[in-house]
JSON list of C-alpha atoms in Angstrom, two decimals:
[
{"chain": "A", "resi": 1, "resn": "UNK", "atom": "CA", "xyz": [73.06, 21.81, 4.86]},
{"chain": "A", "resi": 2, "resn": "UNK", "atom": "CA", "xyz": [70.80, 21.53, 1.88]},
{"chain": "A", "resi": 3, "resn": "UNK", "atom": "CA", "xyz": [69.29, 18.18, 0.91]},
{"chain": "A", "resi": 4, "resn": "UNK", "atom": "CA", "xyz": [70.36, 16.16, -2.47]},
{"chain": "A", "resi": 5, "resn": "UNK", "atom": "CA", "xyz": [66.64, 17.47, -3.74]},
{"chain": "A", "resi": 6, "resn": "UNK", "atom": "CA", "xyz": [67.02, 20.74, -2.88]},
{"chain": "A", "resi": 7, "resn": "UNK", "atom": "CA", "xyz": [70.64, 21.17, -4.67]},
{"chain": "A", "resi": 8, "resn": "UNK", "atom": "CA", "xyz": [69.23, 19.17, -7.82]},
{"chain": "A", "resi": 9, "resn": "UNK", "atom": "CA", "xyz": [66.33, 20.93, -7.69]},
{"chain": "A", "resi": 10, "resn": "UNK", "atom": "CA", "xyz": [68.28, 24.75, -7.47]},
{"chain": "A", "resi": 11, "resn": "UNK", "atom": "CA", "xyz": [70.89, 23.75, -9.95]},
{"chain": "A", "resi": 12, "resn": "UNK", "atom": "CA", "xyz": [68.49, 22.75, -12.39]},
{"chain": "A", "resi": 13, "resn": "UNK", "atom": "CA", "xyz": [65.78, 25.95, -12.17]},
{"chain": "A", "resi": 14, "resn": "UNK", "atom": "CA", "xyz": [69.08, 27.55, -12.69]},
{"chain": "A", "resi": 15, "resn": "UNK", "atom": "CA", "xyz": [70.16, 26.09, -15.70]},
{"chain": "A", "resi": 16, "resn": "UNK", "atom": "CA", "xyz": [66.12, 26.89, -17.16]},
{"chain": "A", "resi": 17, "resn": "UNK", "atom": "CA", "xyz": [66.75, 30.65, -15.86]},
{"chain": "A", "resi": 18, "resn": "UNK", "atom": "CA", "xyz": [69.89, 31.27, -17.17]},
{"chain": "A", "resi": 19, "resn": "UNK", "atom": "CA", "xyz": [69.03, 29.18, -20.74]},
{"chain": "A", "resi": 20, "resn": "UNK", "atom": "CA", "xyz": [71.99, 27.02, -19.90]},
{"chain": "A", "resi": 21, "resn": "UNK", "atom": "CA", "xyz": [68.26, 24.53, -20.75]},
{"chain": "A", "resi": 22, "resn": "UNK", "atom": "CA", "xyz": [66.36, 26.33, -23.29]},
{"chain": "A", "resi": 23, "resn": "UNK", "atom": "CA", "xyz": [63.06, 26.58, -23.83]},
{"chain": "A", "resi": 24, "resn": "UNK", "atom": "CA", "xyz": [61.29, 23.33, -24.93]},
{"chain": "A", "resi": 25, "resn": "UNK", "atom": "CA", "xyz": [64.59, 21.76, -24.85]},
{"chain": "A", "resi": 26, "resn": "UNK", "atom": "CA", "xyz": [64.41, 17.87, -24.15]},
{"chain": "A", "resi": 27, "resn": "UNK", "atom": "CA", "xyz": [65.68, 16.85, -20.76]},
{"chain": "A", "resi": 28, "resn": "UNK", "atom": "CA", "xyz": [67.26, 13.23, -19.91]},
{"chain": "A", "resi": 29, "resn": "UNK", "atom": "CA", "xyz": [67.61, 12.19, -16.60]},
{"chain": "A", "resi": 30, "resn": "UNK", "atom": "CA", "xyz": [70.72, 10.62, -17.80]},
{"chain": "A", "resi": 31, "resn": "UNK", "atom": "CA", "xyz": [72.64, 13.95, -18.38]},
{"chain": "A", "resi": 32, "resn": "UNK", "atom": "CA", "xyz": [71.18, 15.37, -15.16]},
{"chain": "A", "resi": 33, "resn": "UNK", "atom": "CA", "xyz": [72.70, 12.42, -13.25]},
{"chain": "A", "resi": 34, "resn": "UNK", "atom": "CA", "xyz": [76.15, 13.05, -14.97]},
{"chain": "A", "resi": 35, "resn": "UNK", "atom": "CA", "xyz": [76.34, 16.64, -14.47]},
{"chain": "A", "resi": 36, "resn": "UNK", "atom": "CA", "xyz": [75.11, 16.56, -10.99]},
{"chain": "A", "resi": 37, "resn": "UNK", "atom": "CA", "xyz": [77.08, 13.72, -10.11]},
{"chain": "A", "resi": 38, "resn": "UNK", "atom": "CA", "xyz": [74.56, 12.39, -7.55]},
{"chain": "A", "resi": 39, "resn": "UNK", "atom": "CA", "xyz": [72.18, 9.84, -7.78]},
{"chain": "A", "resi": 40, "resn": "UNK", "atom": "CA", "xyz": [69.03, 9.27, -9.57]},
{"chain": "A", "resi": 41, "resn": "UNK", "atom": "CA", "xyz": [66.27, 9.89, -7.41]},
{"chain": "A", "resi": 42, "resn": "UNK", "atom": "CA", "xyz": [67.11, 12.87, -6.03]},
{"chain": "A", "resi": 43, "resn": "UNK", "atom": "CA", "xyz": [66.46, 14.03, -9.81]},
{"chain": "A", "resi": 44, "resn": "UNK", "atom": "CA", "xyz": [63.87, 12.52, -10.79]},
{"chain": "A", "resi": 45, "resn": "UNK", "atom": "CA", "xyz": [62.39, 14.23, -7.53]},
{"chain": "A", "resi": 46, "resn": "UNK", "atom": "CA", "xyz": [63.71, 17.76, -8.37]},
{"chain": "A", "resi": 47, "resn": "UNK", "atom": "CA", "xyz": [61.93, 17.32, -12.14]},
{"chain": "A", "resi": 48, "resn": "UNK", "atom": "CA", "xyz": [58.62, 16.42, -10.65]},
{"chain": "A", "resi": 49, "resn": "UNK", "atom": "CA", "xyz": [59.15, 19.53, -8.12]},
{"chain": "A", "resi": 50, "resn": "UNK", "atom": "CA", "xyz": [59.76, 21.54, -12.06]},
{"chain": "A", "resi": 51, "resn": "UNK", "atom": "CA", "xyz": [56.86, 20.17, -13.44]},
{"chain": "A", "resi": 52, "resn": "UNK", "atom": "CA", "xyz": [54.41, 21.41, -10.52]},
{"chain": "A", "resi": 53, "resn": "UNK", "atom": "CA", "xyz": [55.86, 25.17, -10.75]},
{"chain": "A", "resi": 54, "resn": "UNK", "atom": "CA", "xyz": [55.41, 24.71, -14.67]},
{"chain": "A", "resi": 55, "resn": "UNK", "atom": "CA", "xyz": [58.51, 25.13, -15.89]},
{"chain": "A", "resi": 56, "resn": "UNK", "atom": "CA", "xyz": [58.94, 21.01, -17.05]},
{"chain": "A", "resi": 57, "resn": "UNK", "atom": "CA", "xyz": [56.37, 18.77, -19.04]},
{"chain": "A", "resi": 58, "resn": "UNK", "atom": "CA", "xyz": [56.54, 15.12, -20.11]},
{"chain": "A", "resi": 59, "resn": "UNK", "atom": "CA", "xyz": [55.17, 14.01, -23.39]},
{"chain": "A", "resi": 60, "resn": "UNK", "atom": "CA", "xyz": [54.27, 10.68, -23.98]},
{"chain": "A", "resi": 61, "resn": "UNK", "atom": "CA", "xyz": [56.35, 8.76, -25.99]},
{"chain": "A", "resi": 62, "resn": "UNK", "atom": "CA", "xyz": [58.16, 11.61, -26.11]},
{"chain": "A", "resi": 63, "resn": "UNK", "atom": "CA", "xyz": [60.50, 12.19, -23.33]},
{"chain": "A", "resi": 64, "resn": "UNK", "atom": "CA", "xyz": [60.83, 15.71, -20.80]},
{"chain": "A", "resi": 65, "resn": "UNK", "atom": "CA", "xyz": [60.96, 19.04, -21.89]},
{"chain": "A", "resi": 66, "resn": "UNK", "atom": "CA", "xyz": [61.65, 22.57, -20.76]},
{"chain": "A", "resi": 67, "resn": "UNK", "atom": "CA", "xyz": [58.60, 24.38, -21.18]},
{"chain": "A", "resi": 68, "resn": "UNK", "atom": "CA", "xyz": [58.06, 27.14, -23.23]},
{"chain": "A", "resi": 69, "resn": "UNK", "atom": "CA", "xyz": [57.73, 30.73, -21.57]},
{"chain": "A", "resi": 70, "resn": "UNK", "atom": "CA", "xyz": [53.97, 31.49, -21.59]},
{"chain": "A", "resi": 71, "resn": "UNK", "atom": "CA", "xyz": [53.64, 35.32, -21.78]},
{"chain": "A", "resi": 72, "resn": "UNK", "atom": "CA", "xyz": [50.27, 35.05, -20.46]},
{"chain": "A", "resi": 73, "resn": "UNK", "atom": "CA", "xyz": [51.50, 33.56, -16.96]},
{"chain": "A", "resi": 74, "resn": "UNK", "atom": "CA", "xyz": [53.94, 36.31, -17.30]},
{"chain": "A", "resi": 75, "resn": "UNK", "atom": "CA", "xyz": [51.33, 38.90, -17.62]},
{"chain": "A", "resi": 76, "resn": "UNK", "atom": "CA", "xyz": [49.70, 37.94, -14.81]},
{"chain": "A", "resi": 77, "resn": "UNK", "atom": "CA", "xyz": [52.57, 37.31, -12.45]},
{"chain": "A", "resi": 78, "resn": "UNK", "atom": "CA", "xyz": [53.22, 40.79, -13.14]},
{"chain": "A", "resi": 79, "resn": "UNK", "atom": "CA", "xyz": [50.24, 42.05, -12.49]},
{"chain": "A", "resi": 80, "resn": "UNK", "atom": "CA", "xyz": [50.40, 40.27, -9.16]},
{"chain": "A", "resi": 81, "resn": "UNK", "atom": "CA", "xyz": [54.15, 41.11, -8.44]},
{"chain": "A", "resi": 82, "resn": "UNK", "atom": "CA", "xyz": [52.90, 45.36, -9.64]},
{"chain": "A", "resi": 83, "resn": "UNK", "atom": "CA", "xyz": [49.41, 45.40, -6.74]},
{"chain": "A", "resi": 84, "resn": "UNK", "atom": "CA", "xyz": [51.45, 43.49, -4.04]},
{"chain": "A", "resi": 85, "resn": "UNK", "atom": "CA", "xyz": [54.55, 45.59, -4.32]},
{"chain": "A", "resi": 86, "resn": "UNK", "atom": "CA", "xyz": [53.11, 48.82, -4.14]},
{"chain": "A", "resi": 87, "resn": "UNK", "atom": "CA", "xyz": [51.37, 48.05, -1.14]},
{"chain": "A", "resi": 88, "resn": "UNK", "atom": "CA", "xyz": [54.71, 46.89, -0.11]},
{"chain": "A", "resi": 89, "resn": "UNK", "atom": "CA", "xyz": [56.69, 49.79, -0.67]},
{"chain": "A", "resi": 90, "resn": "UNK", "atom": "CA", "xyz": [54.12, 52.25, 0.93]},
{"chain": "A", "resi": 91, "resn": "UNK", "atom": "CA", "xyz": [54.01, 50.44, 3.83]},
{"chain": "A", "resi": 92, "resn": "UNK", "atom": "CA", "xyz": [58.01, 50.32, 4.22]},
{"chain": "A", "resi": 93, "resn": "UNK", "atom": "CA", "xyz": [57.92, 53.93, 3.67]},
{"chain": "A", "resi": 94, "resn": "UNK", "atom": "CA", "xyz": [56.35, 53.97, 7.26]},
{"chain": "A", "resi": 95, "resn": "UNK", "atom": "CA", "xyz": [58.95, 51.37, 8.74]},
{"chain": "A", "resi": 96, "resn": "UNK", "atom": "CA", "xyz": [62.31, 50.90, 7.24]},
{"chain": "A", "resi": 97, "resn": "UNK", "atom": "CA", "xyz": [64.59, 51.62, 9.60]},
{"chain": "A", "resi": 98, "resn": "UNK", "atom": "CA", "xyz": [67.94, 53.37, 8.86]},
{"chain": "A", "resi": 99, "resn": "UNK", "atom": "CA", "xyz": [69.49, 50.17, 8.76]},
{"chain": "A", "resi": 100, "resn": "UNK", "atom": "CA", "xyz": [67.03, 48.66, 6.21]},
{"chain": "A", "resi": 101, "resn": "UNK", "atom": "CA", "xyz": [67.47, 52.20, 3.98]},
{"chain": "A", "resi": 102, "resn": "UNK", "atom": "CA", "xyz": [71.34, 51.75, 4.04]},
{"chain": "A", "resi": 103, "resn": "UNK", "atom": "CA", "xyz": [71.25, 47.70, 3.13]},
{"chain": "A", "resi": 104, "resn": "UNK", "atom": "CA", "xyz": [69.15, 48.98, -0.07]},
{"chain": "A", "resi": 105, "resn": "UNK", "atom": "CA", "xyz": [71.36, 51.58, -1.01]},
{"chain": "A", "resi": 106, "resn": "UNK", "atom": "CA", "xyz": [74.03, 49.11, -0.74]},
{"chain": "A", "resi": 107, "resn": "UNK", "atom": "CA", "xyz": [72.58, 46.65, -3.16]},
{"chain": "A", "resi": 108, "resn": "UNK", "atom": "CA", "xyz": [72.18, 49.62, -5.55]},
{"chain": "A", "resi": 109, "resn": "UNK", "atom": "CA", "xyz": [75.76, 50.11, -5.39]},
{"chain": "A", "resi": 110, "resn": "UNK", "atom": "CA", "xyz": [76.10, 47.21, -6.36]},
{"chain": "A", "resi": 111, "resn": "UNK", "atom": "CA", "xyz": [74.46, 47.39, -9.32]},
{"chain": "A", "resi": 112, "resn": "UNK", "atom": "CA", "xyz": [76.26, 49.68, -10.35]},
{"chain": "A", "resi": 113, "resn": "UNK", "atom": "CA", "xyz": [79.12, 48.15, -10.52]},
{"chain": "A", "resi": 114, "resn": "UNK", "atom": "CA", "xyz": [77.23, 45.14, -12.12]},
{"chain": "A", "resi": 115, "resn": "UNK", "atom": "CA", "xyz": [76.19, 47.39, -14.97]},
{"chain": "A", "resi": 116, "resn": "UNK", "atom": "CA", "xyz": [79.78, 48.89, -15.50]},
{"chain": "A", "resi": 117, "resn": "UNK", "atom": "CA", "xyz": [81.26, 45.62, -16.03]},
{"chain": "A", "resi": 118, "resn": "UNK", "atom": "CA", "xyz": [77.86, 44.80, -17.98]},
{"chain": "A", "resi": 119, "resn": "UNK", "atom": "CA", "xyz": [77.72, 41.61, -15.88]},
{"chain": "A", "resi": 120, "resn": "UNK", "atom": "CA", "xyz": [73.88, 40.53, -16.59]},
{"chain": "A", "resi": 121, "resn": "UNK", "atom": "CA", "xyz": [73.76, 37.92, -13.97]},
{"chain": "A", "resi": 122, "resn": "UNK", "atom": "CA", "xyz": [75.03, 39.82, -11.06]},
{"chain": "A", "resi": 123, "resn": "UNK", "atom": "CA", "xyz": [72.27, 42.69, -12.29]},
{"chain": "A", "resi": 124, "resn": "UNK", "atom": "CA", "xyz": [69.42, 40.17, -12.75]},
{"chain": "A", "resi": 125, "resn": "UNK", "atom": "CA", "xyz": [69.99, 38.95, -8.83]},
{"chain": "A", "resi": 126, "resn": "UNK", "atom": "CA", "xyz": [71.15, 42.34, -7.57]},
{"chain": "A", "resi": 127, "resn": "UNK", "atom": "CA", "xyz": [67.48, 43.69, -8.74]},
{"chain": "A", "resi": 128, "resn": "UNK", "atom": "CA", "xyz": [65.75, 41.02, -6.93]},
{"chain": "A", "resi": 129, "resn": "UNK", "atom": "CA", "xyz": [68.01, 41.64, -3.57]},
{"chain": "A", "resi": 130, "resn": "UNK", "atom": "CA", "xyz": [66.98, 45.43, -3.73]},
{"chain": "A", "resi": 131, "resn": "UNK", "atom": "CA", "xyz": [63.16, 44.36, -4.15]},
{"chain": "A", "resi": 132, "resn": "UNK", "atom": "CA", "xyz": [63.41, 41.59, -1.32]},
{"chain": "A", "resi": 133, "resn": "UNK", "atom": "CA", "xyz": [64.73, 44.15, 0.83]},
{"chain": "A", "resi": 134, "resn": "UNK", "atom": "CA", "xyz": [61.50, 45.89, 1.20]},
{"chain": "A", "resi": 135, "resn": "UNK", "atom": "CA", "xyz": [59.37, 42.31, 1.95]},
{"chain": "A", "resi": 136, "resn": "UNK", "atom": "CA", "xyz": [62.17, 41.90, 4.14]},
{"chain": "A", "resi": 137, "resn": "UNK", "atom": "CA", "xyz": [61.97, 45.56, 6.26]},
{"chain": "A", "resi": 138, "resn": "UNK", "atom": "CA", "xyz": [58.08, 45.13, 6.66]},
{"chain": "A", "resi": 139, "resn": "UNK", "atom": "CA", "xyz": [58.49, 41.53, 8.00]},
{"chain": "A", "resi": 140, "resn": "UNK", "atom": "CA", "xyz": [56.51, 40.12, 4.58]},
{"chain": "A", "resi": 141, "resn": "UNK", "atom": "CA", "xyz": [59.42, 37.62, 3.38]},
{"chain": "A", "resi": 142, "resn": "UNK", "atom": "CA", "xyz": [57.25, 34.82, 3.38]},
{"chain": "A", "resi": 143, "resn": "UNK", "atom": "CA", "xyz": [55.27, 36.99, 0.54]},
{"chain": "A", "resi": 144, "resn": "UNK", "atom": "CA", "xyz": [58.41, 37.38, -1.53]},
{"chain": "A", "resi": 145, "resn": "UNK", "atom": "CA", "xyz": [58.76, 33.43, -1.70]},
{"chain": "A", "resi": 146, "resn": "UNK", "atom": "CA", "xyz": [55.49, 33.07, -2.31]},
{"chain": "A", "resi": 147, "resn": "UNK", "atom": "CA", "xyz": [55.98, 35.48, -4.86]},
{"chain": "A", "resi": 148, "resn": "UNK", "atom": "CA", "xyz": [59.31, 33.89, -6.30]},
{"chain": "A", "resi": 149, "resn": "UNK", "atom": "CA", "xyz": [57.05, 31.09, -7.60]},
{"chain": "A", "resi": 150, "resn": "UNK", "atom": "CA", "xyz": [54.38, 32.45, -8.65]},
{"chain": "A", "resi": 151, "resn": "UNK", "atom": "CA", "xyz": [56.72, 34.49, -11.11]},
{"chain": "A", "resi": 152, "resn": "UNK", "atom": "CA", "xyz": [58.88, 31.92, -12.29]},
{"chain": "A", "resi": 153, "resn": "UNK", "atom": "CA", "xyz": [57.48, 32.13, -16.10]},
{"chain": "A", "resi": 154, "resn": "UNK", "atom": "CA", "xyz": [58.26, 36.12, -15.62]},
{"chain": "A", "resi": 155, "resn": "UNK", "atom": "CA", "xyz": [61.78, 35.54, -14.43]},
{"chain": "A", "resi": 156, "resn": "UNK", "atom": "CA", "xyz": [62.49, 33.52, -17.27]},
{"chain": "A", "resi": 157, "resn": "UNK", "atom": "CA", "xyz": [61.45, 36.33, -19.44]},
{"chain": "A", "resi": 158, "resn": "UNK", "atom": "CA", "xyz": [63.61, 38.96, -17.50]},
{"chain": "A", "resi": 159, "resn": "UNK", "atom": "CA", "xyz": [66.62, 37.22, -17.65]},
{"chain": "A", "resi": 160, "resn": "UNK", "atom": "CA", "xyz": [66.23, 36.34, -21.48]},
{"chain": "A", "resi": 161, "resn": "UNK", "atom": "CA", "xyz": [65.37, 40.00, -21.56]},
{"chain": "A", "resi": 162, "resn": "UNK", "atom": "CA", "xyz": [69.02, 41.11, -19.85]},
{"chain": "A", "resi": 163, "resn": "UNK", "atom": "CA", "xyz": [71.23, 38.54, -21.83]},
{"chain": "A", "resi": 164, "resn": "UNK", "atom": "CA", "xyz": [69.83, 39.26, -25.25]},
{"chain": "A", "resi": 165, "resn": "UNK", "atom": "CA", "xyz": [68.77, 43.15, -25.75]},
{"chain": "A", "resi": 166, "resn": "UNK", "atom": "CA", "xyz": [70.27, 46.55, -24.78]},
{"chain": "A", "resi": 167, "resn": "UNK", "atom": "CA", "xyz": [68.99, 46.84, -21.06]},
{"chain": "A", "resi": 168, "resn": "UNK", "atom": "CA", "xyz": [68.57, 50.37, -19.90]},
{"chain": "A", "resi": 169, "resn": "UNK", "atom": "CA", "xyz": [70.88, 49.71, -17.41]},
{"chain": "A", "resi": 170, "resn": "UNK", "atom": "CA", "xyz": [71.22, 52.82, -15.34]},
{"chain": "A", "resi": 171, "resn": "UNK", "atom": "CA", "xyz": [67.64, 53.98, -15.75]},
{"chain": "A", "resi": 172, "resn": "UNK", "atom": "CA", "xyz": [66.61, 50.78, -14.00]},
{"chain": "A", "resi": 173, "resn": "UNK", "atom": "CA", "xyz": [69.25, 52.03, -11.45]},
{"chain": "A", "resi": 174, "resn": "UNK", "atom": "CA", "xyz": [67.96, 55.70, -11.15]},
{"chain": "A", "resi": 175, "resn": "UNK", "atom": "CA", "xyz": [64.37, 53.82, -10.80]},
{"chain": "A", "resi": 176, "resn": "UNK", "atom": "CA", "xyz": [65.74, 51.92, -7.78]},
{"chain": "A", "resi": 177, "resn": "UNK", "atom": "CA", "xyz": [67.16, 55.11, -6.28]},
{"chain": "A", "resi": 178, "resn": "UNK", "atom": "CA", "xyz": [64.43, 56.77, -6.89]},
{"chain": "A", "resi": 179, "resn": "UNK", "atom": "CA", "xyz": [61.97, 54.49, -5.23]},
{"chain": "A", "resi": 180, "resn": "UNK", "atom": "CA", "xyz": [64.84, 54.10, -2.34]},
{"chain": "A", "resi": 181, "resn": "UNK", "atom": "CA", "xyz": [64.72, 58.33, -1.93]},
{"chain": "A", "resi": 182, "resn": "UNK", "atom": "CA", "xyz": [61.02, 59.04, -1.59]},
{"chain": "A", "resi": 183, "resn": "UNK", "atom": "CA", "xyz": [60.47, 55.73, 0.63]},
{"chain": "A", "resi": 184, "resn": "UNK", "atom": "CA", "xyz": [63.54, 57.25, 3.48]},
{"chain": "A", "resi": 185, "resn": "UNK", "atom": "CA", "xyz": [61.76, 60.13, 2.97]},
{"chain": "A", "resi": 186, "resn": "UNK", "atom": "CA", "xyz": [58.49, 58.84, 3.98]},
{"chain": "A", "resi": 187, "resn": "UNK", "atom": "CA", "xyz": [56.26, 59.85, 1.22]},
{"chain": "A", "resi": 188, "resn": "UNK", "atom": "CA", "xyz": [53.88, 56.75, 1.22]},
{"chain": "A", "resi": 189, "resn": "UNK", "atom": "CA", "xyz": [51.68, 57.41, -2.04]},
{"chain": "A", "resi": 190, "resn": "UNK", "atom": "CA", "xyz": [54.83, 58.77, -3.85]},
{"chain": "A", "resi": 191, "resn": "UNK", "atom": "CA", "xyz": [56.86, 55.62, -2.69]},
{"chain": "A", "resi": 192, "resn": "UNK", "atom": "CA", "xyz": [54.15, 52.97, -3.72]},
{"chain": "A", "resi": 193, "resn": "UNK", "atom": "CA", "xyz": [53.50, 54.71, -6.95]},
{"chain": "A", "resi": 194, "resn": "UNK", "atom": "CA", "xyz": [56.97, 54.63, -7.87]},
{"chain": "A", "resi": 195, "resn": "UNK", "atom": "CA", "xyz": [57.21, 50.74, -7.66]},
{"chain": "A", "resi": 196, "resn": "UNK", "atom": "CA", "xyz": [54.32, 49.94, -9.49]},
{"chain": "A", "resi": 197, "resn": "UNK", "atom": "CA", "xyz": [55.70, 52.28, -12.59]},
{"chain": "A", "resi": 198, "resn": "UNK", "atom": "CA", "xyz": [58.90, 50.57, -12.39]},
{"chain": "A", "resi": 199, "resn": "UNK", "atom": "CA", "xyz": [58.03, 47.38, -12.42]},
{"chain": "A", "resi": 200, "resn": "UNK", "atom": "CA", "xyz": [55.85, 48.08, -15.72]},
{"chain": "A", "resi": 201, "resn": "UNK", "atom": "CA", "xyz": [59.38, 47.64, -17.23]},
{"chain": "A", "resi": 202, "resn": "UNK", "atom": "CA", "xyz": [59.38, 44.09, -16.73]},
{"chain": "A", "resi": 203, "resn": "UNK", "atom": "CA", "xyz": [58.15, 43.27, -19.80]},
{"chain": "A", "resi": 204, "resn": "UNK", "atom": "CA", "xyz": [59.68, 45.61, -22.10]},
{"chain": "A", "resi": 205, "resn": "UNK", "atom": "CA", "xyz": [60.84, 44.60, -25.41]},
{"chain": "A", "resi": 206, "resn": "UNK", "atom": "CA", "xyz": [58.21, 41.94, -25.63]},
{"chain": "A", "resi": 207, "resn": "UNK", "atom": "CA", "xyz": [57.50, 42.59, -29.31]},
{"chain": "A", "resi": 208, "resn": "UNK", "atom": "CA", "xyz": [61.44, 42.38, -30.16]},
{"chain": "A", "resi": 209, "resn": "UNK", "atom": "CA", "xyz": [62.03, 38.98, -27.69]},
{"chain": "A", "resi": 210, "resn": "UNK", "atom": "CA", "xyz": [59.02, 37.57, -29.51]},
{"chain": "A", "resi": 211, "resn": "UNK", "atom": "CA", "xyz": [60.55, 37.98, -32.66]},
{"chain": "A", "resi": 212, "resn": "UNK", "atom": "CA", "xyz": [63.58, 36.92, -32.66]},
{"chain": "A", "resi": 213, "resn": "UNK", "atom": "CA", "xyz": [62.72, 33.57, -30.07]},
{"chain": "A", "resi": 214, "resn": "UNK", "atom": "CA", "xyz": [59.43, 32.55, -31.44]},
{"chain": "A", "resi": 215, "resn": "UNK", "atom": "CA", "xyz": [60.27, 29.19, -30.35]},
{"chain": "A", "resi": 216, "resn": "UNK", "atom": "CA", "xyz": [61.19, 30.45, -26.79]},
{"chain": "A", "resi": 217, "resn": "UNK", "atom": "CA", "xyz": [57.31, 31.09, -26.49]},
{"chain": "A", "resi": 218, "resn": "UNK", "atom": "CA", "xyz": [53.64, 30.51, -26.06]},
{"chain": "A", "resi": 219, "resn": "UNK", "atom": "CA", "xyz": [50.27, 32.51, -26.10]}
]
């Protein structure tokens, strides 16, 4: 069973990902309290948790804010996520089993249903379950949560990304199957290549974000 911290802390990173809290919105512990309908500490602990992965600030005399998504942390987490992935990949293209290849091809699925009903939330997690899968098949899980941190400012950009522009959908899909076909197949520099061109999509659009949420942004 997950702590009081632990569910304030989830349902709040949440809210930030999903802009139910928008960038450089101000944050009262108050309204935190209500909506969670538990007590104070366990938010107050949850913020300070927000505030060390960067994604919370406190101004003096000023009160708590959502912090802005900084496209250079974004940058970088994807150059990160882009040399740790394809090392990833080629390596699962030597191990998945048959059991690993058909949970993948499931999550695709998925997806595809997700982008037929054009259900951006569903297709935001669905594309991280079909990632996870290969940290998962070449026993590196602990990476992907490392990694889940570390790219916190670049998840905030996706998802404002899929809510608020015309996502290529099914090429992301035929990307996925892609990489999912030439890893069963065992074609490790093919495989590994594959990922890192995919995930160069992550930050598409930036120019067209930018401009219509300046305030959504820094550097």
């Amino acid at each position: 069973m997950k702590s009081l911290n632990e569910i304030a802390y989830q349902t709040i990173l949440d809210d930030i990902l999903k802009l139910k809290l928008t960038p450089g919105e101000r944050v009262q512990d108050k309204n935190l309290v209500d909506k969670l309908n538990i007590s104070r500490t366990p938010v107050r602990e949850a913020i300070l948790r927000l505030k060390n992965d960067g994604l919370m600030d406190t101004v003096p005399q000023s009160g708590t804010y959502v912090t802005k998504i900084s496209l250079k942390n974004a940058l970088n987490a994807r150059f990160v996520r882009q040399s740790v992935e394809r090392s990833v990949v080629e390596e699962a293209s030597q191990e998945m089993s048959d059991f690993d290849v058909l949970d993948a091809q499931n999550v695709i699925e998925k997806q595809k249903l997700a982008a037929k009903n054009r259900n951006s939330v569903d297709f935001f997690y669905l594309d991280n379950d079909f990632h996870k899968k290969f940290y998962m098949a070449t026993g590196k899980g602990e990476i992907w949560n490392w990694l889940k941190v570390l790219t916190l400012q670049l998840d905030r950009y996706r998802f404002l990304r899929i809510q608020k522009t015309e996502m290529p959908w099914e090429e992301l899909i035929e990307q996925h199957q892609g990489i999912l076909n030439v890893t069963k197949s065992h074609n490790q520099q093919l495989s590994g290549q594959r990922a890192f061109d995919h995930l160069t999509l992550m930050l598409a659009e930036k120019k067209t974000l930018v401009s219509e949420f300046p305030d959504y942004f820094i550097d």
